[in-house]
Short mmCIF file of C-alpha atoms and ligand atoms in Angstrom, two decimals:
data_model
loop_
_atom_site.label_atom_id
_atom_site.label_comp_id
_atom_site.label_asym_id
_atom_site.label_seq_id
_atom_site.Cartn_x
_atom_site.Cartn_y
_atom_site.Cartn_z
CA UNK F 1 37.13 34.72 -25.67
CA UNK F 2 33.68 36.94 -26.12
CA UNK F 3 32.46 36.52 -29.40
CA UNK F 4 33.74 33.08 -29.97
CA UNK F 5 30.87 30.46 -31.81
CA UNK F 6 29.74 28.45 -28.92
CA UNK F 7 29.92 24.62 -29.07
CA UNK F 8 26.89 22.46 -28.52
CA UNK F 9 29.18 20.90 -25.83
CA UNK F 10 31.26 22.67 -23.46
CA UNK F 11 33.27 20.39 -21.64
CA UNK F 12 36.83 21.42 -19.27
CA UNK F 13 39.84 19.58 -19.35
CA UNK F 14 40.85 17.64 -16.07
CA UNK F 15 43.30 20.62 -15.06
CA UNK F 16 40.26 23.16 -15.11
CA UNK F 17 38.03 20.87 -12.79
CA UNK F 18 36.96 22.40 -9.66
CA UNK F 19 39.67 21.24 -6.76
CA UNK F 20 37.25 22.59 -3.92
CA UNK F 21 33.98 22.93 -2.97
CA UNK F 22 31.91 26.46 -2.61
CA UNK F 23 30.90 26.72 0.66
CA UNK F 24 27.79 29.64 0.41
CA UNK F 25 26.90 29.61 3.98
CA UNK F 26 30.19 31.92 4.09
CA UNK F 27 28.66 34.65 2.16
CA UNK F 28 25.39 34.72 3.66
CA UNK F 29 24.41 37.60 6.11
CA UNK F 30 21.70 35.99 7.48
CA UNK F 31 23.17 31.88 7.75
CA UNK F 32 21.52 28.97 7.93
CA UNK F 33 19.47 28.27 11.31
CA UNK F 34 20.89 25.76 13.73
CA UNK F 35 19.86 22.41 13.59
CA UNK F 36 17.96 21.55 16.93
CA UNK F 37 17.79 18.98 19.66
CA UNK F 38 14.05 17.37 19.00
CA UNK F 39 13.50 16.94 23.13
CA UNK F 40 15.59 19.93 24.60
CA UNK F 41 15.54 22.11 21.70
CA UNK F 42 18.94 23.45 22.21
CA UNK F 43 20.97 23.47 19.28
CA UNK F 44 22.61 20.28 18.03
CA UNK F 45 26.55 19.86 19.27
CA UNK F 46 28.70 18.79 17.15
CA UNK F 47 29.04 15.34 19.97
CA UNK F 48 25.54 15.43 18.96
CA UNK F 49 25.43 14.99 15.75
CA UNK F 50 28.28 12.56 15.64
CA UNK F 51 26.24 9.33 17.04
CA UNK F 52 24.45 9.77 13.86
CA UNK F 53 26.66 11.25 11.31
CA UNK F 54 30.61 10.79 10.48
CA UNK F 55 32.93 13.45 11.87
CA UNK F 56 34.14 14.74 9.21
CA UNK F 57 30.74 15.69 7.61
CA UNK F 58 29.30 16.88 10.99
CA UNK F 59 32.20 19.28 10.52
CA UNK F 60 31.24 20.45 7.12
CA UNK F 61 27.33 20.47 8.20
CA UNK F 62 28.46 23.36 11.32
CA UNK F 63 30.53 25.11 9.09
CA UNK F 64 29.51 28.80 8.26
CA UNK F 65 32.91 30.06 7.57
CA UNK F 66 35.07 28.68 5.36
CA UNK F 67 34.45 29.93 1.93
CA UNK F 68 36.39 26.95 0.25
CA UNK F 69 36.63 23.18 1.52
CA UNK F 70 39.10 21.50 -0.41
CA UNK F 71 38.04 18.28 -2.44
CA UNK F 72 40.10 15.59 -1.22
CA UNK F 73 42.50 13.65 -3.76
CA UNK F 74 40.81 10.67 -4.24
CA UNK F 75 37.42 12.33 -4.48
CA UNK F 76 38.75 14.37 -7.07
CA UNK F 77 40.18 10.96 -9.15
CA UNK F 78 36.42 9.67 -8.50
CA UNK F 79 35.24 12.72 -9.87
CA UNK F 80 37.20 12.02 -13.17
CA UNK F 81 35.30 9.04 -13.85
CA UNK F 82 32.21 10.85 -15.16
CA UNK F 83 33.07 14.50 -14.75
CA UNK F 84 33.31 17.15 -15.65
CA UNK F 85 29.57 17.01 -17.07
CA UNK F 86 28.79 18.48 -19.82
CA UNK F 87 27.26 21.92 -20.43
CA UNK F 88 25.40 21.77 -23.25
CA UNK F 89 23.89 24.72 -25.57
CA UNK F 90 20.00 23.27 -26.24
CA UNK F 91 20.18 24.69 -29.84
CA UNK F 92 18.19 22.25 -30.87
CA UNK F 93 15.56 23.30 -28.48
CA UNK F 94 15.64 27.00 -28.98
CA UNK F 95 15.09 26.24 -32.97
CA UNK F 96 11.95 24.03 -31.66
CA UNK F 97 10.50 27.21 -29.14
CA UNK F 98 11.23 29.73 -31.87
CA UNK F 99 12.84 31.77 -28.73
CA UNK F 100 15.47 34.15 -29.29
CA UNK F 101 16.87 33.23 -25.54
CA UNK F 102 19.93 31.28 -25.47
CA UNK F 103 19.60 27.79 -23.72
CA UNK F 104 22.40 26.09 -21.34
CA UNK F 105 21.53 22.72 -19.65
CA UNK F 106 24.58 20.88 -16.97
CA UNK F 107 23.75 17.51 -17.42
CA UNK F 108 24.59 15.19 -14.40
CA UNK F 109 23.26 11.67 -15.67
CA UNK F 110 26.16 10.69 -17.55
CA UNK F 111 26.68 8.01 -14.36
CA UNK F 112 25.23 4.82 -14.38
CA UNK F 113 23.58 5.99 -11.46
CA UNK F 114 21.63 8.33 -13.58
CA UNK F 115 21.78 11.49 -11.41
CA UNK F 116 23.77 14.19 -9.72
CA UNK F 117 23.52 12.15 -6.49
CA UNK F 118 26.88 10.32 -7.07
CA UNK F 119 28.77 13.93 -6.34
CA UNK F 120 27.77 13.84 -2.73
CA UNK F 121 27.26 10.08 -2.41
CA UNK F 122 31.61 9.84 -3.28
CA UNK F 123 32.53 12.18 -0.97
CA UNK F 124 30.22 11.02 2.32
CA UNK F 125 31.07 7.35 1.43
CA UNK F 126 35.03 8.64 1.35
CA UNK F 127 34.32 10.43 4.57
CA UNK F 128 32.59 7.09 6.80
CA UNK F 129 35.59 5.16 5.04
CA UNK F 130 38.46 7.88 6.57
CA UNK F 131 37.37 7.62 9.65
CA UNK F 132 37.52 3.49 10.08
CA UNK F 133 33.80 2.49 9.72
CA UNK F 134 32.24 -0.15 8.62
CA UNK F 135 29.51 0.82 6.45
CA UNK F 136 26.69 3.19 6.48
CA UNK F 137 22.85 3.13 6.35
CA UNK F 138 20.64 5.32 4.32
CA UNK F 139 16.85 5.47 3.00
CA UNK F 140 16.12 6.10 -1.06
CA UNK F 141 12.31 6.75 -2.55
CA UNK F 142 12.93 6.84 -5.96
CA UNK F 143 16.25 4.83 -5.94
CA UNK F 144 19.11 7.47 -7.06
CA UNK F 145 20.48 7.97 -4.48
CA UNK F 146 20.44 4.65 -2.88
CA UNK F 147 22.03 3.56 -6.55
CA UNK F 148 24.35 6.66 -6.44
CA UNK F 149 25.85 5.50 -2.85
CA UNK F 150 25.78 1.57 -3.39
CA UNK F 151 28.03 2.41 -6.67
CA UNK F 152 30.74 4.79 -4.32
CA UNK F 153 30.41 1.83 -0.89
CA UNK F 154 30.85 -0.59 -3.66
CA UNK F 155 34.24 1.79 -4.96
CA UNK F 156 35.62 2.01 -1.17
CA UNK F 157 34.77 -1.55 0.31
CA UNK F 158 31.48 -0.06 2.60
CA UNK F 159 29.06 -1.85 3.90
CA UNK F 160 25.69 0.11 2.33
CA UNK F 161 22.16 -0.88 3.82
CA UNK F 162 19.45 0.94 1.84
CA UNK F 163 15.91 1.18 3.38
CA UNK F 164 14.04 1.51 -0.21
CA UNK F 165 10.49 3.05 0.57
CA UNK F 166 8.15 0.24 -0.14
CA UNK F 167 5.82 1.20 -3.32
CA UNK F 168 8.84 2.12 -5.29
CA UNK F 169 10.98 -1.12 -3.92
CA UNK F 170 7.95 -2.95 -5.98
CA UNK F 171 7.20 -0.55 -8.68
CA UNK F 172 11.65 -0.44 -9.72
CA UNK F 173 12.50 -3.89 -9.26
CA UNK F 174 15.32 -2.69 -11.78
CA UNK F 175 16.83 0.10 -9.65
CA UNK F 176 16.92 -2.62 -6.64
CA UNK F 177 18.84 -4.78 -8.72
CA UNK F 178 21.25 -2.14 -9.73
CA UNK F 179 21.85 -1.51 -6.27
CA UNK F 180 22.44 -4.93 -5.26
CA UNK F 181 24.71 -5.17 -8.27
CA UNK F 182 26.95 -2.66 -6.49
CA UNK F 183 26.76 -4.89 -2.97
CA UNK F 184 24.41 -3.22 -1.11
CA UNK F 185 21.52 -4.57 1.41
CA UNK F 186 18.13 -3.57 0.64
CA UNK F 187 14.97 -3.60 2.61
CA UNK F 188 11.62 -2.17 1.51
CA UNK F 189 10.50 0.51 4.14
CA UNK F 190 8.83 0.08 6.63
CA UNK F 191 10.03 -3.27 7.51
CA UNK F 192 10.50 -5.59 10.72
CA UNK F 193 13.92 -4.60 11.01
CA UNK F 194 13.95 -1.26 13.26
CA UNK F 195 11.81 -0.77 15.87
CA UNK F 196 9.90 2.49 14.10
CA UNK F 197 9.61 0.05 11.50
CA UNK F 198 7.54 -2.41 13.17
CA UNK F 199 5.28 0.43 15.07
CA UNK F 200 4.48 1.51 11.94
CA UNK F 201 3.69 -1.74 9.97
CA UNK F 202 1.49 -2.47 13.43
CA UNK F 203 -0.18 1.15 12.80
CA UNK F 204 -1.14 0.78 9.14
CA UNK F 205 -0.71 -2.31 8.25
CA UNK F 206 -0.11 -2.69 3.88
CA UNK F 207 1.26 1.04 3.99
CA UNK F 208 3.58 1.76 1.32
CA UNK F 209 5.91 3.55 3.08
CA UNK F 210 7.02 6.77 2.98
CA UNK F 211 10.36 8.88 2.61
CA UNK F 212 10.26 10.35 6.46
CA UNK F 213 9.68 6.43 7.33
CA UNK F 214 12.13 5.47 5.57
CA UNK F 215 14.75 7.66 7.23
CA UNK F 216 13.49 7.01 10.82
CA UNK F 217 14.64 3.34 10.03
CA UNK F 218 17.71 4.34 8.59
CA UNK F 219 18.96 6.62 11.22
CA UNK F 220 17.85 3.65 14.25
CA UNK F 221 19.76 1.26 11.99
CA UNK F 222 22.84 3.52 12.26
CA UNK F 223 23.02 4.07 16.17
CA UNK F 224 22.26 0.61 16.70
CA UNK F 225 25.26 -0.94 14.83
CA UNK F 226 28.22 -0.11 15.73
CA UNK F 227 30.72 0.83 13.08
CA UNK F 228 28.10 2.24 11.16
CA UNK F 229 26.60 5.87 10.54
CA UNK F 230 23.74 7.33 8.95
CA UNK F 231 24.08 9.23 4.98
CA UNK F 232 22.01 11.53 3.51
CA UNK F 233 21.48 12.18 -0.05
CA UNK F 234 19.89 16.03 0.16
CA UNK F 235 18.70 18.76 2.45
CA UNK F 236 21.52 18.70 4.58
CA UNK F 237 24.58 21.75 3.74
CA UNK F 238 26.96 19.56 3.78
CA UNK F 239 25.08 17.83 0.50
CA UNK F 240 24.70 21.08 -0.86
CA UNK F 241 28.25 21.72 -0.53
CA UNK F 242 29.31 18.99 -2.27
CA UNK F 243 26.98 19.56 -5.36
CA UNK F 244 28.67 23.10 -5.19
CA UNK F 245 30.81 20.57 -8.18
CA UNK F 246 27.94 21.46 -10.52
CA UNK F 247 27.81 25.22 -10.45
CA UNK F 248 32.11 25.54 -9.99
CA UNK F 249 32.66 23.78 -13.27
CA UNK F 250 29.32 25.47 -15.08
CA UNK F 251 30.87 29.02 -13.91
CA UNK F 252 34.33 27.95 -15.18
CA UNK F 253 33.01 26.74 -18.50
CA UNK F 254 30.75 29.67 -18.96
CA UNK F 255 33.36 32.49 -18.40
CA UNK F 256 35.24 30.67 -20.35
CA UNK F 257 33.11 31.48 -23.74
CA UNK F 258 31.73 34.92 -21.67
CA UNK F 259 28.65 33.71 -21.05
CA UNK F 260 26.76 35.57 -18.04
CA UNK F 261 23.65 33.99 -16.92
CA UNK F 262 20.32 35.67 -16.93
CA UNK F 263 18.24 33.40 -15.33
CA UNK F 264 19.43 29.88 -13.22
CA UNK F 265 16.68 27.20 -13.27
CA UNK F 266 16.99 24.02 -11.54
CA UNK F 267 14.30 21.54 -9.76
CA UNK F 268 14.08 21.63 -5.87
CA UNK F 269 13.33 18.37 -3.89
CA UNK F 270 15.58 18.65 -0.91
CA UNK F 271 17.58 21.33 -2.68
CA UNK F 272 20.89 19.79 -3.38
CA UNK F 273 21.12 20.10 -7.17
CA UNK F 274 19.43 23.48 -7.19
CA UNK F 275 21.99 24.76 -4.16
CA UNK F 276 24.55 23.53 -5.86
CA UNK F 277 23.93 24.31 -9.04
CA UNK F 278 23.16 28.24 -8.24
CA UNK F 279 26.17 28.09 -4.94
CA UNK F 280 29.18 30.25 -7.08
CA UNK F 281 26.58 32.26 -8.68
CA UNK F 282 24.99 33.54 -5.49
CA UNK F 283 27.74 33.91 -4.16
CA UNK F 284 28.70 36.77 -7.11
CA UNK F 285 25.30 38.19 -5.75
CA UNK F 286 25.55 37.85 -2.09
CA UNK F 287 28.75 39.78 -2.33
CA UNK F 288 27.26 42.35 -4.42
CA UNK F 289 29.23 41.39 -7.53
CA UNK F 290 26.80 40.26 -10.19
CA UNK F 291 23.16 39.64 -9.97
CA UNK F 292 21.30 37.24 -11.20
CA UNK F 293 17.54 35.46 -11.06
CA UNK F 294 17.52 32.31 -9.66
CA UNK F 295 14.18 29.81 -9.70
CA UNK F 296 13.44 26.93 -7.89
CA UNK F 297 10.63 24.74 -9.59
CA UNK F 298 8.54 22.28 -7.45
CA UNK F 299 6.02 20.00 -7.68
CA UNK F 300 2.36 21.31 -7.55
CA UNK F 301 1.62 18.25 -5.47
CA UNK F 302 4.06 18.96 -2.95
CA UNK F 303 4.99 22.81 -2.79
CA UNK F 304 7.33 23.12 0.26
CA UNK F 305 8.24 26.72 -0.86
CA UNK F 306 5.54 28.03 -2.97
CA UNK F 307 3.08 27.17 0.09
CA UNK F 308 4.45 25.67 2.95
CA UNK F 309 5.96 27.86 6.66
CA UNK F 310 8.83 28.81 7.38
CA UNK F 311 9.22 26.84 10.52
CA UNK F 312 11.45 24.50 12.75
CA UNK F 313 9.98 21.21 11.99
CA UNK F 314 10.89 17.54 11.94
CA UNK F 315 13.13 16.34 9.38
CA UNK F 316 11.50 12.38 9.39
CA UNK F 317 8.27 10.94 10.38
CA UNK F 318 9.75 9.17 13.53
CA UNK F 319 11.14 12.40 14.67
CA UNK F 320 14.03 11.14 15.58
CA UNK F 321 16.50 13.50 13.53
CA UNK F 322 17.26 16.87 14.75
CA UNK F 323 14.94 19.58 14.03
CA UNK F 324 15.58 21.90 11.15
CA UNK F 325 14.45 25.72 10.18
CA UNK F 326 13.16 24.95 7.11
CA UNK F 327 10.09 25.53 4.37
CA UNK F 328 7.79 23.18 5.01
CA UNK F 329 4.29 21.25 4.35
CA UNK F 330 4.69 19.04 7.82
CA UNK F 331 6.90 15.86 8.68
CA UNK F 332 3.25 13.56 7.72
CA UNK F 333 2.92 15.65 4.59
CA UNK F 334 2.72 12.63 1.50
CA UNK F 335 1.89 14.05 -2.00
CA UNK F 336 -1.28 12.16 -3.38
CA UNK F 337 -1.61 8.95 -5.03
CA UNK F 338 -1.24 9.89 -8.49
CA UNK F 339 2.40 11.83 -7.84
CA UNK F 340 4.54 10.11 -10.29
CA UNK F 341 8.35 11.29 -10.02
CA UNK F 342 10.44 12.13 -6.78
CA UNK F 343 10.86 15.66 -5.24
CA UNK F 344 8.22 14.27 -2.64
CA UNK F 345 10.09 15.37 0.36
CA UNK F 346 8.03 17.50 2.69
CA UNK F 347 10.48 20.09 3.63
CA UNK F 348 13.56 22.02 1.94
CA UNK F 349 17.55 22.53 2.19
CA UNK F 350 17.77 25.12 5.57
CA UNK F 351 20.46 26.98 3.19
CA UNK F 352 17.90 27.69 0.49
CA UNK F 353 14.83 28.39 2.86
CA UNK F 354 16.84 31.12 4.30
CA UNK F 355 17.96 32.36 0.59
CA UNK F 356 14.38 32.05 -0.49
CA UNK F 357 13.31 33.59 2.87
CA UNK F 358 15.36 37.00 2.35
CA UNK F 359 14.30 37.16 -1.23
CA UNK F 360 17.53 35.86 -3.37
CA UNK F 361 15.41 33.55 -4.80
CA UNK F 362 11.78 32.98 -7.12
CA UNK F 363 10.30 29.91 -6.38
CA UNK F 364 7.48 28.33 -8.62
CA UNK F 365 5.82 25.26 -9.21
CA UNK F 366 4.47 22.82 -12.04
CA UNK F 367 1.61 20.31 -12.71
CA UNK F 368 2.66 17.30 -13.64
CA UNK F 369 1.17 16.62 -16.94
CA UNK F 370 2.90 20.35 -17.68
CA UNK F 371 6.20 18.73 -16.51
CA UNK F 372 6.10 15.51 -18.71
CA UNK F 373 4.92 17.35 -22.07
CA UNK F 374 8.10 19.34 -21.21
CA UNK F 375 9.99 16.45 -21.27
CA UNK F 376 8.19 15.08 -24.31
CA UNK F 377 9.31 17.96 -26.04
CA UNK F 378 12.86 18.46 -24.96
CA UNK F 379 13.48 14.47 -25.71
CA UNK F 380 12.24 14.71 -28.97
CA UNK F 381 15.21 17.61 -29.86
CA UNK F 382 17.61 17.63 -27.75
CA UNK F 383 17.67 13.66 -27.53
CA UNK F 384 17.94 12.92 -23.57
CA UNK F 385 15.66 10.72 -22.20
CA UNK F 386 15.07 13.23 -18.89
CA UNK F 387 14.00 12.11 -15.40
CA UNK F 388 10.87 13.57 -13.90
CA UNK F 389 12.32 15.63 -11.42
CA UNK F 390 14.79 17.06 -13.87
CA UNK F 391 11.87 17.95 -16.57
CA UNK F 392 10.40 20.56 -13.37
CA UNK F 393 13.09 22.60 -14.21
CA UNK F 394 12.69 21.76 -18.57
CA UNK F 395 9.11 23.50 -17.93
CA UNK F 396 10.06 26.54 -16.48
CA UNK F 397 12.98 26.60 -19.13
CA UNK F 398 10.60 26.03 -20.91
CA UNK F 399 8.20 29.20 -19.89
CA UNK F 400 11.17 31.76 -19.71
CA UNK F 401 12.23 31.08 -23.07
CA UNK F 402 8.96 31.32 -24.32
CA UNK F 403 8.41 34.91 -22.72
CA UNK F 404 11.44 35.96 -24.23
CA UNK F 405 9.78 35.17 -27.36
CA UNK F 406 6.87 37.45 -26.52
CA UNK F 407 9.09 40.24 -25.02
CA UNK F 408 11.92 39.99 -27.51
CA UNK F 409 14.50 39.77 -24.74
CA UNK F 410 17.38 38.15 -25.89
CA UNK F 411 18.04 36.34 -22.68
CA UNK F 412 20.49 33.68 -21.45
CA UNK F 413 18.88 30.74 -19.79
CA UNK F 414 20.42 27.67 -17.60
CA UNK F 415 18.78 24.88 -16.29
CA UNK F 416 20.19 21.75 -14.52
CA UNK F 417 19.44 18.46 -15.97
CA UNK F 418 19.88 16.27 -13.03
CA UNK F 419 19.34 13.27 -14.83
CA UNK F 420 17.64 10.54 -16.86
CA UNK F 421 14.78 8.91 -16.68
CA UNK F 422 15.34 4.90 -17.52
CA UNK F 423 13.27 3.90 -14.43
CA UNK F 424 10.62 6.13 -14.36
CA UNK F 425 8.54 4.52 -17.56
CA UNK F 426 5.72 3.62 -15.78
CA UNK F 427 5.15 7.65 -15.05
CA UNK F 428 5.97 7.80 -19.04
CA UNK F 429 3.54 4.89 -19.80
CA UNK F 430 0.94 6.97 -18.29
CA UNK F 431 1.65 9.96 -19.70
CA UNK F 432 1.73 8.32 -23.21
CA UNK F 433 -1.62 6.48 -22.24
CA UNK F 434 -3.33 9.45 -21.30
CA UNK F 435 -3.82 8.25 -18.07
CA UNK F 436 -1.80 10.57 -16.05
CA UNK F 437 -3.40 13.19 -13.82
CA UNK F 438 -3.45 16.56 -11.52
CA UNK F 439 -3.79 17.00 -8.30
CA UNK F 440 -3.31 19.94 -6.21
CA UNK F 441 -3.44 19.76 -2.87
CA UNK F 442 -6.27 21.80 -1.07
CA UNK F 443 -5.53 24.45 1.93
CA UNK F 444 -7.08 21.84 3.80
CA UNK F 445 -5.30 19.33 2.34
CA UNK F 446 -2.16 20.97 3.50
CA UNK F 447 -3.56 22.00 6.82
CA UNK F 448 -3.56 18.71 8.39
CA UNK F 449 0.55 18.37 7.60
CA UNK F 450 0.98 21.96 9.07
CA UNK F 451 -0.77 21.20 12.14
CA UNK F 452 2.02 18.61 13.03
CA UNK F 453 4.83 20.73 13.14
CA UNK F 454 5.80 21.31 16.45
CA UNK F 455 4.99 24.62 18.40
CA UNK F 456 7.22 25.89 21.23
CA UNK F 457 8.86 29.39 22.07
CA UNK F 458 11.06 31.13 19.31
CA UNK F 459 9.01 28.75 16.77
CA UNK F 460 6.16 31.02 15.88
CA UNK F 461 5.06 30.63 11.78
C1 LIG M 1 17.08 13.32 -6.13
C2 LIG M 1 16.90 13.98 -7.44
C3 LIG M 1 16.43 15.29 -7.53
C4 LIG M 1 15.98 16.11 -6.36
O1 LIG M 1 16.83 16.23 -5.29
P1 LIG M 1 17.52 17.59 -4.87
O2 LIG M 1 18.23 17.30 -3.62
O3 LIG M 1 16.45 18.62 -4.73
O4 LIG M 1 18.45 17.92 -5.97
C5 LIG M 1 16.33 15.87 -8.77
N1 LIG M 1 16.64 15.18 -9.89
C6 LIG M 1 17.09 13.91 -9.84
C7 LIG M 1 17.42 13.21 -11.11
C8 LIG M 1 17.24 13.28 -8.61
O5 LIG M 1 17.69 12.02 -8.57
#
């Protein structure tokens, strides 16, 4: 099919849809570091893990081998609801950049959820439900993923309690409401409800919360009810596994029109949409098959990769999860004030820190007044509303297609779109009023999250 015109839209039919996931760990020389024990430092069991997390995923989490996990039926008829996404050929923006690259986007927030998150959200929710529980317990900061898993609980019959970090349980009464729509509980973090709650509304009293808070009281709300278990909407493999959806169907629709990648952009928060996105693709170059570039784009205000340590560290502020071997700024890391979108997490997915580690991957990062002219720019062509996170990657689209322009190069460009930004207008209201600012964080700045991350023998950094 070379040579064939290219739509604006590429879409799949049902029959071509991915019917596993891409498991990447399997082609990796160097794999993923264990998770740890926080007091004994041995690594995590799987007996371990499963007081916190259902079976079934603590399988997929420990699993290094199995190229291909097979998506279970009635994930796969969920996924038919509002997949396959589309890929879509950003003609519209090319024209506007004058760039002689060629411009892919997967878009993932054609869900009323509004994000990628529902992939992963599905298939943990189908998971807790398999194996007879009740409901499950999870923390959101800027609400998509706490929408994305009321909206599967609500699908299966779940209980869903979602700890909703406090400053953005005020800022989005909206999202709140969407989740409640769906059934689920939710309680602005930190609350009176957990233990590590209350210590730290007694510590700092009027604190706003924070992400690594908000987990703490989502994991003690998990072992402390039976019945129930704790989800996670990033980081974890098993999350990346899942999103593997994303790059399976981009791959199938790109060969399809034979279409090769240059370049493979996509935001990196945790690292699920990224690892996902990029999963079949470095897998063609971990095998030696194909090569490509691949770029993760962070915020400047909170650069896990670009300047954090490669390091064992805590994965929440209680420290109550297992430890992980990750890139990161320190479990009491917050990005300042004035840090509008999400991708505020202090460390990154142990699958791409090792990746990024042995030099598969670029990693760069992007002001935020950079990032919403970006999406200024690409909304006014191409028409999508874009959510914050998502426009990271839109800039450093952005900037390739722009060098190409200077070099000539007649490159091929993809990005991920991970979704819209309907909730996020207050960042855009600040933007638009001029009002929204910088800041990068100083050495010193980042110094005081490094020095928390826990020193014993085999963790030097
Ligand atoms: C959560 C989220 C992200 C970042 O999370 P990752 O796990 O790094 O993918 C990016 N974009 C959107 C729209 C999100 O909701």
């Amino acid at each position: 099919m070379r040579g064939k015109e290219i739509p604006y839209k590429i879409y799949l039919s049902e029959e071509e849809m991915p019917r596993y996931w891409y498991n990447v760990r399997a082609d990796m020389k160097n794999k993923p570091a264990p998770l740890l024990d926080p007091g004994t430092h041995e690594p995590m069991t799987a007996a371990g893990l499963e007081q916190v997390f259902c079976t079934e995923l603590v399988k997929q989490e420990l699993d290094n081998d199995n190229r291909e996990i097979p998506i279970p039926q009635e994930i796969l008829d969920f996924y038919k609801m509002y997949r396959p996404s589309p890929l879509v050929r950003a003609y519209c923006l090319e024209k506007k950049l004058g760039t002689p690259a060629k411009i892919y986007y997967k878009f993932e927030g054609n869900n009323t959820s509004g994000s990628h998150k529902l992939n992963s959200a599905i298939a943990q929710a189908y998971y807790a439900k398999e194996q007879g529980l009740k409901g499950v317990t999870t923390e959101t900061g800027a609400g998509q993923w706490g929408t994305a898993l009321s909206m599967a609980c609500a699908y299966l019959g779940l209980d869903c309690r979602v700890f909703m970090v406090k400053c953005s349980y005020e800022q989005k009464p909206f999202r709140r409401e969407v989740m409640r729509t769906y059934g689920a509980e939710v309680t602005p973090s930190p609350s009176d409800q957990t233990e590590v709650g209350r210590k730290m509304l007694a510590e700092f009293p009027g604190t706003s919360g924070s992400l690594g808070c908000a987990i703490s009281e989502a994991v003690e709300a998990a072992v402390t009810h039976p019945g129930y278990r704790y989800v996670l909407g990033s980081v974890l493999s098993q999350v990346l596994l899942h999103q593997s959806v994303i790059g399976m169907e981009c791959k199938t629709a790109m060969d399809k029109y034979g279409i090769k990648p240059d370049v493979i952009i996509g935001c990196a928060g945790g690292g699920s949409n990224l690892g996902g996105l990029i999963s079949p693709f470095m897998g063609q170059k971990l095998r030696g098959e194909a090569d490509y570039r691949f770029v993760a784009v962070e915020p400047a205000s909170c650069p896990s990769l670009t300047r954090g340590v490669f390091a064992y560290d805590f994965c929440d502020t209680g420290k109550v999860c297992p430890l992980a071997k990750m890139y990161t700024l320190g479990s009491s890391f917050m990005p300042s004030a004035n840090h509008a979108g999400g991708l505020r997490y202090h460390g990154m997915s142990a699958v791409l820190s090792q990746l990024y580690h042995d030099g598969y991957m670029e990693a760069v990062s992007a002001e935020q007044t950079a990032v919403f002219s970006a999406a200024e720019t690409f909304a006014r062509v191409e028409g999508i509303l874009p959510a914050p996170e998502s426009s990271h990657a839109i800039k450093a689209a952005i900037d390739e297609a722009l060098r190409c322009k200077e070099t000539g190069r007649e490159e091929t460009i993809l990005f991920g779109l991970t979704g819209t930004g309907y909730f996020d207008m207050y960042a855009y209201q600040a933007y638009n009023d001029g009002k929204m600012t910088d800041y990068i964080p100083t050495d010193a700045d980042l110094q005081k999250g490094l020095d928390g991350i826990p020193r014993f023998p085999g963790n030097e950094f």
